Short mmCIF file of C-alpha atoms in Angstrom, two decimals:
data_model
loop_
_atom_site.label_atom_id
_atom_site.label_comp_id
_atom_site.label_asym_id
_atom_site.label_seq_id
_atom_site.Cartn_x
_atom_site.Cartn_y
_atom_site.Cartn_z
CA MET A 1 -93.65 -232.07 -171.50
CA ASP A 2 -93.34 -229.06 -173.73
CA THR A 3 -92.09 -225.59 -172.81
CA GLY A 4 -95.56 -224.09 -172.34
CA THR A 5 -96.54 -226.72 -169.76
CA PHE A 6 -93.25 -226.28 -167.91
CA ARG A 7 -93.69 -222.49 -167.78
CA GLY A 8 -97.26 -222.94 -166.58
CA LEU A 9 -96.14 -225.22 -163.73
CA ILE A 10 -93.39 -222.79 -162.70
CA THR A 11 -95.93 -219.95 -162.72
CA LEU A 12 -98.28 -221.99 -160.53
CA VAL A 13 -95.50 -222.82 -158.04
CA LEU A 14 -94.43 -219.17 -157.83
CA LEU A 15 -98.05 -218.03 -157.37
CA ILE A 16 -98.55 -220.50 -154.52
CA ALA A 17 -95.26 -219.35 -152.92
CA PHE A 18 -96.30 -215.70 -153.22
CA LEU A 19 -99.71 -216.35 -151.66
CA GLY A 20 -98.09 -218.37 -148.84
CA ILE A 21 -95.59 -215.64 -147.99
CA THR A 22 -98.33 -212.99 -148.13
CA TRP A 23 -100.56 -215.05 -145.83
CA TRP A 24 -97.65 -215.57 -143.40
CA ALA A 25 -96.71 -211.88 -143.35
CA TYR A 26 -100.24 -210.66 -142.68
CA SER A 27 -101.25 -213.35 -140.18
CA LYS A 28 -102.31 -212.14 -136.74
CA ARG A 29 -99.77 -214.41 -135.07
CA ARG A 30 -96.86 -212.49 -136.66
CA LYS A 31 -98.15 -208.97 -135.88
CA PRO A 32 -96.46 -208.59 -132.45
CA ASP A 33 -93.09 -209.61 -133.90
CA PHE A 34 -93.40 -207.17 -136.81
CA ASP A 35 -94.55 -204.35 -134.51
CA GLU A 36 -91.50 -204.90 -132.32
CA ALA A 37 -89.19 -204.93 -135.34
CA ALA A 38 -90.81 -201.75 -136.67
CA ASN A 39 -89.99 -199.90 -133.43
CA LEU A 40 -86.33 -201.01 -133.23
CA PRO A 41 -84.95 -197.80 -134.82
CA PHE A 42 -86.60 -195.78 -132.04
CA ALA A 43 -85.29 -197.89 -129.16
CA ASP A 44 -82.77 -196.27 -126.84
CA ASP A 45 -79.39 -197.94 -126.58
CA ASP A 46 -78.32 -198.64 -123.00
CA GLU A 47 -74.64 -198.65 -123.88
CA GLN A 48 -72.99 -195.94 -125.92
CA PRO A 49 -70.28 -197.18 -128.26
CA SER A 50 -66.81 -196.30 -127.04
CA ARG A 51 -65.05 -193.86 -129.31
CA ASP A 52 -61.39 -193.07 -129.45
CA LYS A 53 -60.26 -189.70 -128.18
CA PRO A 54 -59.63 -187.38 -131.14
CA ALA A 55 -56.01 -186.44 -131.73
CA SER A 56 -54.99 -182.92 -130.77
CA SER A 57 -53.59 -180.49 -133.31
CA GLU A 58 -50.09 -180.89 -131.81
CA ASP A 59 -50.16 -184.63 -132.46
CA LYS A 60 -51.16 -184.02 -136.07
CA ALA A 61 -48.31 -181.57 -136.61
CA ASP A 62 -45.79 -183.99 -135.12
CA SER A 63 -47.01 -186.85 -137.26
CA ARG A 64 -46.74 -184.73 -140.42
CA HIS A 65 -43.20 -183.76 -139.46
CA ASP A 66 -42.19 -187.39 -138.92
CA ARG A 67 -43.35 -188.41 -142.40
CA GLY A 68 -40.76 -186.25 -144.18
CA ASP A 69 -37.83 -187.46 -146.19
CA LYS A 70 -35.08 -188.68 -143.85
CA ASN A 71 -32.28 -187.93 -146.34
CA THR A 72 -32.52 -184.14 -146.21
#
């Protein structure tokens, strides 16, 4: 088997794979699943992620003071 035949077979396999994936993606059976996935960014979240309470300005000043050089 020479290089040209090998490349031709690889091209044929890739073409068949491409056509198979295209047929699968556009089949009517998959449409409801893809429609649901397309609307996921617009879905409302029932639970809001818990976020930590932001530090007050006093806490920030104290933490900056504590970082100083202890030798002075």
